Short mmCIF file of C-alpha atoms and ligand atoms in Angstrom, two decimals:
data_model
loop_
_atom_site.label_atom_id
_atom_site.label_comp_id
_atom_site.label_asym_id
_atom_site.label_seq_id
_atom_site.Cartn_x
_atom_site.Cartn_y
_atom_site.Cartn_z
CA UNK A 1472 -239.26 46.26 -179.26
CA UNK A 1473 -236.63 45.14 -176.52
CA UNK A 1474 -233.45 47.59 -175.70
CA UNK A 1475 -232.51 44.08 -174.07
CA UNK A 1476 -233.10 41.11 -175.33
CA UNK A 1477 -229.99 39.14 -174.23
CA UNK A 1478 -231.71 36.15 -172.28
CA UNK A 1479 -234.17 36.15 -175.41
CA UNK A 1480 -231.39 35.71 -177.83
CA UNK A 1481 -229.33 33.42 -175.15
CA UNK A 1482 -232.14 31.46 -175.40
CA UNK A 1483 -232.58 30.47 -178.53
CA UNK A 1484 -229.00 29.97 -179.29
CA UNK A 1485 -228.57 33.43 -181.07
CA UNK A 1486 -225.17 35.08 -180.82
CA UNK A 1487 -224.62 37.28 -177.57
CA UNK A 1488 -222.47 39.49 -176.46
CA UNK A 1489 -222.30 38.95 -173.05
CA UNK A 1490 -224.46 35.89 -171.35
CA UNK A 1491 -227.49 37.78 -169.90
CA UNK A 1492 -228.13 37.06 -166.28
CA UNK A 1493 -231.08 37.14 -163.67
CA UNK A 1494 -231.44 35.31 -160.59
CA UNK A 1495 -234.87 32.78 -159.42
CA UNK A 1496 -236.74 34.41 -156.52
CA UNK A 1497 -234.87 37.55 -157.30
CA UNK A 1498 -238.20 39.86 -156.63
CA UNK A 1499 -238.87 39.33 -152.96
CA UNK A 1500 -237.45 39.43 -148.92
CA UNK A 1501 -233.61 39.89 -150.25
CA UNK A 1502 -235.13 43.22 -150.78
CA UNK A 1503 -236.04 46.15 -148.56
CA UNK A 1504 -237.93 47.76 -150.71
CA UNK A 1505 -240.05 44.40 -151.33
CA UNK A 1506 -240.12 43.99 -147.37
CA UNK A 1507 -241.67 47.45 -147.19
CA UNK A 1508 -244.36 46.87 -149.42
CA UNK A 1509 -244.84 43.68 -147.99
CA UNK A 1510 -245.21 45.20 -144.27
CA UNK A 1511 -248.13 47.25 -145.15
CA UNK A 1512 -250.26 43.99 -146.80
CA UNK A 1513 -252.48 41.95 -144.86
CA UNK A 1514 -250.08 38.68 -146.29
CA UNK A 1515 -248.62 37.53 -149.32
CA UNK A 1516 -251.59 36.82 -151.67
CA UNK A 1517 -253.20 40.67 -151.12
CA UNK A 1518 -249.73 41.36 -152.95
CA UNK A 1519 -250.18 38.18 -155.47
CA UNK A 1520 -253.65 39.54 -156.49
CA UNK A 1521 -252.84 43.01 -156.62
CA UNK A 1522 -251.90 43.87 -160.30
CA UNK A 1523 -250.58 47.27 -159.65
CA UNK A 1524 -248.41 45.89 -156.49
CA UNK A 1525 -247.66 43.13 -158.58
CA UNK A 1526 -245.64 45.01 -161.23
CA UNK A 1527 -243.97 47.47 -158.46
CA UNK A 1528 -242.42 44.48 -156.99
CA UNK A 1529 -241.52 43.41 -160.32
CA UNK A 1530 -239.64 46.12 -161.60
CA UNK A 1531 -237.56 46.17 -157.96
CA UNK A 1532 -235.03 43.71 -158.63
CA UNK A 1533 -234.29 45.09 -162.68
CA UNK A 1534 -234.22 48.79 -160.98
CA UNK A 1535 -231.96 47.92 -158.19
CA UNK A 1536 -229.89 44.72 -159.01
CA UNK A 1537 -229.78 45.51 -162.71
CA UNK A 1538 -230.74 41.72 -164.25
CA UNK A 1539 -231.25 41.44 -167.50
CA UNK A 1540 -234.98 40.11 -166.99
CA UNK A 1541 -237.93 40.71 -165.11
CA UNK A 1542 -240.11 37.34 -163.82
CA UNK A 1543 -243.76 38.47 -162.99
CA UNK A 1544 -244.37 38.13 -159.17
CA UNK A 1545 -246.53 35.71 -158.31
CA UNK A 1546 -246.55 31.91 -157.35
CA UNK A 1547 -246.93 28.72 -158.37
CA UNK A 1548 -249.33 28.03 -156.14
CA UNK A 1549 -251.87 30.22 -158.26
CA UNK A 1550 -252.86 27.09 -159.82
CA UNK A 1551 -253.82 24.54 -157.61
CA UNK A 1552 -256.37 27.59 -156.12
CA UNK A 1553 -257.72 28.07 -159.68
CA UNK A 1554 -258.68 24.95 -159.76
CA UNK A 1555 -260.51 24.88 -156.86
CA UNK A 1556 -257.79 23.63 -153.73
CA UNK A 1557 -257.49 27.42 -152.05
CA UNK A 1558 -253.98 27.74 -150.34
CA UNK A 1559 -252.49 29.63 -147.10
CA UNK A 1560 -249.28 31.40 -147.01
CA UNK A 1561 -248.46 30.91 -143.62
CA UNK A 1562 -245.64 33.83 -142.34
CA UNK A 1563 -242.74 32.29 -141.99
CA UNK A 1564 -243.89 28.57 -142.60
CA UNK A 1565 -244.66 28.64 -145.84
CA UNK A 1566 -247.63 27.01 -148.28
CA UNK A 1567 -250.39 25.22 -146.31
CA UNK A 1568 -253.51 23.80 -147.86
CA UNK A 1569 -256.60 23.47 -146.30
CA UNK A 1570 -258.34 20.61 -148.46
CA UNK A 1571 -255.86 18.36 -150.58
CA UNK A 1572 -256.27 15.86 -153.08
CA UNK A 1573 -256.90 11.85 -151.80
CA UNK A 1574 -259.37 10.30 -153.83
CA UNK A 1575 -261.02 9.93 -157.23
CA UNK A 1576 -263.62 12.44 -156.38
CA UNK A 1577 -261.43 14.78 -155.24
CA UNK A 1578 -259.78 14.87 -158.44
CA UNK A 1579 -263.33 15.30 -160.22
CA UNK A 1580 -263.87 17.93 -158.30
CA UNK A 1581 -261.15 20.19 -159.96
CA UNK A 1582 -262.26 22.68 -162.19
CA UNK A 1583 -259.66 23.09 -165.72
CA UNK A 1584 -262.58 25.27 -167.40
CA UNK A 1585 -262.30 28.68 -166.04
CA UNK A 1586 -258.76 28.67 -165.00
CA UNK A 1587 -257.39 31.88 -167.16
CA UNK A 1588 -260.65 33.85 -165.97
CA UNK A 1589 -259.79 32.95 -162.47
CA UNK A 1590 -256.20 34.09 -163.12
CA UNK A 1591 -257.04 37.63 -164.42
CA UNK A 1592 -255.13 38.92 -161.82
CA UNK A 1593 -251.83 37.42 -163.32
CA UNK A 1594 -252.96 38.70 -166.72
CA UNK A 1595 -253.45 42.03 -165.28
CA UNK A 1596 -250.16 42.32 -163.82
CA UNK A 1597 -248.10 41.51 -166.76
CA UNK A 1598 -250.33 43.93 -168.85
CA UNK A 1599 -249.44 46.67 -166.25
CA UNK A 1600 -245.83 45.23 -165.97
CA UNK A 1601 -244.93 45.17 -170.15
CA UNK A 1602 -246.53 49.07 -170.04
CA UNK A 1603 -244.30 49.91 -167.00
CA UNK A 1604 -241.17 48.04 -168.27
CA UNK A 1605 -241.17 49.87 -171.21
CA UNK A 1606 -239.39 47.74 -173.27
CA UNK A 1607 -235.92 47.49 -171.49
CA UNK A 1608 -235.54 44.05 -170.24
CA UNK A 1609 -238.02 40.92 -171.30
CA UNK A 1610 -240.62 39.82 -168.87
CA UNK A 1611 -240.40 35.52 -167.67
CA UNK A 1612 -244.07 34.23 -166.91
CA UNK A 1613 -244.03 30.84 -164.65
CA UNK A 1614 -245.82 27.96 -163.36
CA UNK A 1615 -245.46 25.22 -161.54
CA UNK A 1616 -244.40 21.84 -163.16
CA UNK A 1617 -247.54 19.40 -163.31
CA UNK A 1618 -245.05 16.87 -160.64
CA UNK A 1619 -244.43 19.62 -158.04
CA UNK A 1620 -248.12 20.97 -158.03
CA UNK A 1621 -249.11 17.84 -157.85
CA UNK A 1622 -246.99 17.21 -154.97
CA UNK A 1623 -248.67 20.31 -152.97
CA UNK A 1624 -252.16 19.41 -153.84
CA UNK A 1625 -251.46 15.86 -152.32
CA UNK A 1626 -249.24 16.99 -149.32
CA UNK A 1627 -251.15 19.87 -148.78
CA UNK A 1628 -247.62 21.62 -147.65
CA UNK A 1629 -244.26 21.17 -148.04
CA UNK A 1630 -242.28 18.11 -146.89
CA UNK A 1631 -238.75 16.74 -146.33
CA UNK A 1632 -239.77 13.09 -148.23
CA UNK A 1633 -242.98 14.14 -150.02
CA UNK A 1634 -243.88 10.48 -149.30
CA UNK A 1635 -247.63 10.79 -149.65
CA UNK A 1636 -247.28 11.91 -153.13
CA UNK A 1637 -245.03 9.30 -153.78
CA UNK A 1638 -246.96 6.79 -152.33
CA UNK A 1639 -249.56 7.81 -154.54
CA UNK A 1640 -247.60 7.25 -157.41
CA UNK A 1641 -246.71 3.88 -156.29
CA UNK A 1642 -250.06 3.09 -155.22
CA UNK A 1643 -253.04 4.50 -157.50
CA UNK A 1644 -250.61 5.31 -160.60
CA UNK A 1645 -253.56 5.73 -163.07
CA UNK A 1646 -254.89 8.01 -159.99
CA UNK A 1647 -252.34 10.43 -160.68
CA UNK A 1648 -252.03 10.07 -164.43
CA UNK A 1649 -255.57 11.53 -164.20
CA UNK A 1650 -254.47 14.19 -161.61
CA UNK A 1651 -251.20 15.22 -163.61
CA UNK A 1652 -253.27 15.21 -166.53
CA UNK A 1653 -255.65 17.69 -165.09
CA UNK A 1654 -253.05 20.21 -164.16
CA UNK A 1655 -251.13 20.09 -167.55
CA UNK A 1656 -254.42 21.15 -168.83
CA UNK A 1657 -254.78 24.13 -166.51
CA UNK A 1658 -250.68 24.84 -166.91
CA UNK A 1659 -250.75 25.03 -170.51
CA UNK A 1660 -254.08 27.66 -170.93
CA UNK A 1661 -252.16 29.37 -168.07
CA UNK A 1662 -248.80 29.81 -169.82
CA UNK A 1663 -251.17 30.90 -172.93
CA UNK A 1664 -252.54 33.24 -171.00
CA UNK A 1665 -249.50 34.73 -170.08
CA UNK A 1666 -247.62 35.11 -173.47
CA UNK A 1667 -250.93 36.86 -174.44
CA UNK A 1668 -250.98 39.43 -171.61
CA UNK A 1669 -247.18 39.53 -172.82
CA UNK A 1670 -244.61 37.30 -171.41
CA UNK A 1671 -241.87 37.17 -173.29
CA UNK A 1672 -240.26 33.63 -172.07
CA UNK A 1673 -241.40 31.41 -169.79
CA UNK A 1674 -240.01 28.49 -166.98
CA UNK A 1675 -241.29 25.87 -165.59
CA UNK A 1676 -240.53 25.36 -162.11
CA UNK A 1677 -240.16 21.22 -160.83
CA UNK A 1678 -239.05 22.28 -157.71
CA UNK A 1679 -239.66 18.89 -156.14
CA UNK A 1680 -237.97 16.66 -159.24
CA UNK A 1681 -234.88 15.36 -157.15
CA UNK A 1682 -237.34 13.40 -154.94
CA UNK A 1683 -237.74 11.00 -157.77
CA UNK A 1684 -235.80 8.85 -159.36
CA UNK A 1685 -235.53 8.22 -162.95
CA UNK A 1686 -237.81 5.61 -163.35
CA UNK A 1687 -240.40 7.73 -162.02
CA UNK A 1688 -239.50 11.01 -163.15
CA UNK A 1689 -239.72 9.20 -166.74
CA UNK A 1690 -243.69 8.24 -166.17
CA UNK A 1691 -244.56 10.88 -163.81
CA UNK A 1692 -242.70 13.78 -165.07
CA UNK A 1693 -240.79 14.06 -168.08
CA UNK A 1694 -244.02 13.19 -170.41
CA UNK A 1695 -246.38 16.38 -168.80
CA UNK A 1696 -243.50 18.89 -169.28
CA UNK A 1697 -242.77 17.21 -172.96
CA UNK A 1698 -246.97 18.26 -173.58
CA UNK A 1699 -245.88 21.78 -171.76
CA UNK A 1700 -243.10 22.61 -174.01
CA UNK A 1701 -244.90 20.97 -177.22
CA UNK A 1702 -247.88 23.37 -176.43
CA UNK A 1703 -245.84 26.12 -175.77
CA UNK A 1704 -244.20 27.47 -179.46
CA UNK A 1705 -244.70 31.33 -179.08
CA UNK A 1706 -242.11 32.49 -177.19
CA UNK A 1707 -239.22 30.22 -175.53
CA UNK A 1708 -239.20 27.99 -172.51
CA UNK A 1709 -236.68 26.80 -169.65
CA UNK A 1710 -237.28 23.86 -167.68
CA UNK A 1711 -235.65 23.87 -164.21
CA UNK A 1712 -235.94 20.47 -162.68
CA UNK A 1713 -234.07 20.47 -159.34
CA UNK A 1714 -232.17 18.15 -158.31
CA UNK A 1715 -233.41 15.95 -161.95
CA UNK A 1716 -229.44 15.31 -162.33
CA UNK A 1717 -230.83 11.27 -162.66
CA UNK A 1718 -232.78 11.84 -165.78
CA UNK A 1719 -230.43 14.48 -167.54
CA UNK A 1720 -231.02 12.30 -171.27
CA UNK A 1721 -234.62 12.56 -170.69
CA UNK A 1722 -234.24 16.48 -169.80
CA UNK A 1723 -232.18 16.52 -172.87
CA UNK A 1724 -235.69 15.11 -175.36
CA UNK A 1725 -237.57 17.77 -174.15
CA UNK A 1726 -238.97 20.13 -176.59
CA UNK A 1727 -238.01 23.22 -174.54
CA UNK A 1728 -235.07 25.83 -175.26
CA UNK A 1729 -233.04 26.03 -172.10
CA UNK A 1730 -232.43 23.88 -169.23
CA UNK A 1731 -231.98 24.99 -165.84
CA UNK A 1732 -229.29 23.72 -163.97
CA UNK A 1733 -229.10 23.74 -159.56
CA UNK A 1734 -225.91 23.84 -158.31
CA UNK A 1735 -225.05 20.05 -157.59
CA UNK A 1736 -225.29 19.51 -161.22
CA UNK A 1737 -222.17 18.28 -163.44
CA UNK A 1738 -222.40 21.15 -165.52
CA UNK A 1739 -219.47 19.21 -168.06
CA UNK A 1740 -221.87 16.16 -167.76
CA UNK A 1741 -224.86 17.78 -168.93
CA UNK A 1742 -223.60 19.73 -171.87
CA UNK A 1743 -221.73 16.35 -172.67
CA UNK A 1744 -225.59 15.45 -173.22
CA UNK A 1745 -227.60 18.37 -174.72
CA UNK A 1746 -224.32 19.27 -177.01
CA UNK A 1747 -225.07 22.88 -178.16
CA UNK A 1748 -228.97 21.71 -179.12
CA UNK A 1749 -230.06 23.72 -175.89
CA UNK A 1750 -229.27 26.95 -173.60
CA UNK A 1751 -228.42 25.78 -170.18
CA UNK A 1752 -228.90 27.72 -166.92
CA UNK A 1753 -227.60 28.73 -163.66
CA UNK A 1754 -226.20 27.32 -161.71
CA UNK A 1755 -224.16 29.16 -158.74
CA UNK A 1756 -224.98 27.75 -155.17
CA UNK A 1757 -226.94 30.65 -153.43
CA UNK A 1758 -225.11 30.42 -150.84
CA UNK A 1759 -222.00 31.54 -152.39
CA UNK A 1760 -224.03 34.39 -152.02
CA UNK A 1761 -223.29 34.48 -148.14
CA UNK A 1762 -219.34 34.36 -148.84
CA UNK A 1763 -216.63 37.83 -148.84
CA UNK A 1764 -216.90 39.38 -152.20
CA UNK A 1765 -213.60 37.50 -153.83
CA UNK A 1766 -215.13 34.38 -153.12
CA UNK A 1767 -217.88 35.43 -154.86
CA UNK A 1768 -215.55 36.50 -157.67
CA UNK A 1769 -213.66 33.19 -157.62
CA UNK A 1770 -216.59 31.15 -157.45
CA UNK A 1771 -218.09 33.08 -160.41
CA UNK A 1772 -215.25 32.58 -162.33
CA UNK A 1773 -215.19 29.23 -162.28
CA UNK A 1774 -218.67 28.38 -163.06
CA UNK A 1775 -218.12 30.77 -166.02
CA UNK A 1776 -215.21 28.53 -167.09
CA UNK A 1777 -216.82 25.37 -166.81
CA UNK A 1778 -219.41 26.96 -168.70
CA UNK A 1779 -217.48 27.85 -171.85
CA UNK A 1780 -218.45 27.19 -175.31
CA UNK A 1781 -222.37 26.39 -174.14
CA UNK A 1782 -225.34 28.47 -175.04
CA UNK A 1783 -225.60 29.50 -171.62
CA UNK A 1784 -227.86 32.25 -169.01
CA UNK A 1785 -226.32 33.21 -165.70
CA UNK A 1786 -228.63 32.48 -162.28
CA UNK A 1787 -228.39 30.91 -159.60
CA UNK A 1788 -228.88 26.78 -159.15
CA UNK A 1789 -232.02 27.54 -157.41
CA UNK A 1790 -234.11 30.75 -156.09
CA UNK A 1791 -231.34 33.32 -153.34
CA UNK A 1792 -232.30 32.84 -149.87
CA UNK A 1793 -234.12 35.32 -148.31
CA UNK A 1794 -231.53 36.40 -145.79
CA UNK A 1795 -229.14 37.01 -148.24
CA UNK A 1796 -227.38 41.09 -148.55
CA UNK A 1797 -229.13 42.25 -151.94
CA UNK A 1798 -225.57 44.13 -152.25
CA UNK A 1799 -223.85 40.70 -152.69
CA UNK A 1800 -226.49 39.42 -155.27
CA UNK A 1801 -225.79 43.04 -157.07
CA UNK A 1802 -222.42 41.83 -157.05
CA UNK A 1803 -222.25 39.00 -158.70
CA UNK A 1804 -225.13 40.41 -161.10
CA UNK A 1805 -222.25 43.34 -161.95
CA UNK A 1806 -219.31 40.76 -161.89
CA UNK A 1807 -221.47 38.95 -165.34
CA UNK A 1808 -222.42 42.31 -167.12
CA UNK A 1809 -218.92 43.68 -166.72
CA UNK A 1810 -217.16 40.16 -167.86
CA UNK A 1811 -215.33 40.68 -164.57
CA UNK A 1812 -214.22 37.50 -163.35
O1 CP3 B 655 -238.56 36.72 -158.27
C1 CP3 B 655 -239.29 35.74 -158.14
O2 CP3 B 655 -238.95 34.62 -158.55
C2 CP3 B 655 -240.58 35.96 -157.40
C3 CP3 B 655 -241.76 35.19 -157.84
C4 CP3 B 655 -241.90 33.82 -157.22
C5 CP3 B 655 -242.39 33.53 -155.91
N1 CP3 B 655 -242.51 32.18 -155.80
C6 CP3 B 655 -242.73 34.51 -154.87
C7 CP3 B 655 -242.79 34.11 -153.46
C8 CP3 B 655 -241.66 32.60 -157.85
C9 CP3 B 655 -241.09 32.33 -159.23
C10 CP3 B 655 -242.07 31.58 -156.94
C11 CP3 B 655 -242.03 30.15 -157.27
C12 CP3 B 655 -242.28 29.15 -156.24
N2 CP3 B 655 -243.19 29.19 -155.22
C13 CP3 B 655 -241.66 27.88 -156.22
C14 CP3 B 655 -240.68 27.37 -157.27
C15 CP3 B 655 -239.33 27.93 -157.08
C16 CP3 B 655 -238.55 27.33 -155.95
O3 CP3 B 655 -238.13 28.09 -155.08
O4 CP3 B 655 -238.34 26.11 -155.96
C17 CP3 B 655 -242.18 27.18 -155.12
C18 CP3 B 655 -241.79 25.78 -154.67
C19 CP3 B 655 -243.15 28.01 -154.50
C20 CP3 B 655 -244.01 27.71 -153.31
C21 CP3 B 655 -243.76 28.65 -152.20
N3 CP3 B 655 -244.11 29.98 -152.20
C22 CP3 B 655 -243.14 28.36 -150.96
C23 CP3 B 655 -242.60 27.00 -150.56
C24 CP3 B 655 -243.14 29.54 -150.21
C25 CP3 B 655 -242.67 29.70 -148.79
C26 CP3 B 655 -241.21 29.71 -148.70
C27 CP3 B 655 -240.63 31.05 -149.08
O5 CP3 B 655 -239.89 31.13 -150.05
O6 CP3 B 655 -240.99 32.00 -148.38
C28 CP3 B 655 -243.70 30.56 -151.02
C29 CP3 B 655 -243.86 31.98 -150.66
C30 CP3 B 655 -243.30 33.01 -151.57
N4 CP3 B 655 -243.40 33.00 -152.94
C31 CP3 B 655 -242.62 34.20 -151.19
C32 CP3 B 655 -242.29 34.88 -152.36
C33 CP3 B 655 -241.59 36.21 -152.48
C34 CP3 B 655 -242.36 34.65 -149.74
C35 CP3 B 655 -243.62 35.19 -149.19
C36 CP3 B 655 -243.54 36.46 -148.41
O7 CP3 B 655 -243.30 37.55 -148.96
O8 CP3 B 655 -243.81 36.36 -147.23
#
């Protein structure tokens, strides 16, 4: 049993006391506890595939900032490499992939079967995680939205236009059917996976969304996180599509629970279109994060305003920068549980 299941109960529409809040990428640099483990590790996936690390760095953020939620540490780049397309976490760069996808054969060559064994690691960590947490806040499992991984596998990095993945899509479109089909595949017996081990909610993360456009999004995106969330009916699922303001009606058919919003987002516009039928999420610009504390405050209290009278979960409108002062993101954390703003 949860002592805390606000975002649970936020998520499903249930009455709340208080909107629960947490904040995307809130395990990690912001804190120095995180850095410290981090230090000692050879690089980022010895901590990924380290179960017992894994929950330590877990637990930081709901010791020390106080959310109401724990998300499992790990990335969404978990999947592409359990398929077969092994990834680099290059300091200070970022994601960098070796091999990435180009042809037909390529695509052949990616394994679905064996995805969840390859994974034990992730199902390891939340086991250790739901022991550790004890029952006081619920734990978030995550992937990667079929678009976004699909993005990476192509790109083999990250990229300002992701214009070979695009091209793809413009060029071999039953190509990447196939490919986005393949990853769904992998996604959903990963997310199953994960509410096994324990996960009590899980997002979806289309980081890369806003490089669409609707037309696209609509035959490239929307239907592989429809077959997510229609797979998904144990627990409850958020779909954070970034920058997806374009397609906010097609957001709006998904079978999911909550909606995550970034921070250029109407928020009156899209609760004009999901009426109270969904929870929506976010959406503070992290970099209000950077500001004195009354800005903070001020900018808090109007997103809370605008806000009003929607099924709603307090974060961010996409994952706090690294460089931000963890004392500021405790701030605004506090400002939400103390309905001080
Ligand atoms: O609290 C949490 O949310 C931590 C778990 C988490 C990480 N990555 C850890 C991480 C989550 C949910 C992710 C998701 C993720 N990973 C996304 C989607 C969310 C988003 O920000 O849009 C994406 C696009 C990735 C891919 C990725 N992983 C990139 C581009 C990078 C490099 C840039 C960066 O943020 O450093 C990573 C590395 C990464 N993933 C780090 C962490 C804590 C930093 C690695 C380090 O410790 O050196």
């Amino acid at each position: 049993m949860l002592q805390n299941n606000l975002l649970l109960r936020a998520a499903k529409g249930e009455h709340v006391e208080r909107a629960p809040v947490w904040v995307m990428r809130q395990a990690g640099r912001i804190l120095p506890e995180y850095r410290a483990i981090r230090e000692k590790l050879s690089g980022f996936k010895e901590l990924v595939t380290t179960p017992e690390l894994v929950c330590e760095v877990t637990l930081q953020p709901v010791d020390i900032l106080g959310v109401d939620a724990a998300i499992i540490f790990s990335d969404i780049l978990v999947i592409p490499e359990a398929m077969g397309l092994d990834y680099e976490m290059i300091e200070k760069k970022g994601p960098w992939f070796p091999k990435t996808i180009q042809t037909a054969a390529d695509i052949d060559l990616l394994q679905t079967d064996g995805v969840t064994e390859r994974l034990d690691y992730v199902k390891k960590g939340i086991t250790i995680t739901k022991a550790e947490l004890n029952g006081r806040v619920p734990l978030i499992g995550f992937a990667g939205a079929p678009w976004t991984i699909f993005s990476y596998m192509i790109e083999g990095s990250g990229s300002k236009t992701f214009s070979k993945a695009k091209k793809m899509l413009y060029t071999q479109p039953e190509l990447s059917h196939r490919l986005l089909s393949k990853i769904t595949a992998a996604t959903i017996q990963y997310l199953h996976m994960q509410i096994e081990a324990g996960a009590d909610i899980v997002q979806i993360f289309d980081s890369w969304a806003g490089i669409l456009d609707q037309d696209l999004y609509a035959q490239f995106g929307i239907p592989y996180l429809q077959r997510i969330s229609q797979a998904i009916k144990q627990v409850p699922t958020i779909v954070f599509a970034k920058g997806a303001y374009f397609s906010m009606e097609d957001l709006a058919t998904l079978d999911c629970d909550v909606l995550g919003l970034d921070w250029a987002t109407s928020i009156e516009d899209f609760k004009a279109v999901v009426k109270n039928d969904k929870t929506l999420q976010g959406n503070l610009d992290p970099c209000v994060l950077y500001a004195d504390e009354s800005v903070i405050k001020k900018k808090t209290a109007e997103m809370m305003k605008r806000f009003e009278g929607q099924r709603h979960i307090v974060n961010l409108g996409h994952g706090v920068y690294p460089d931000t002062d963890w004392r500021k993101v405790k701030y605004f954390v506090d400002l939400i549980k103390e309905n001080n703003f």
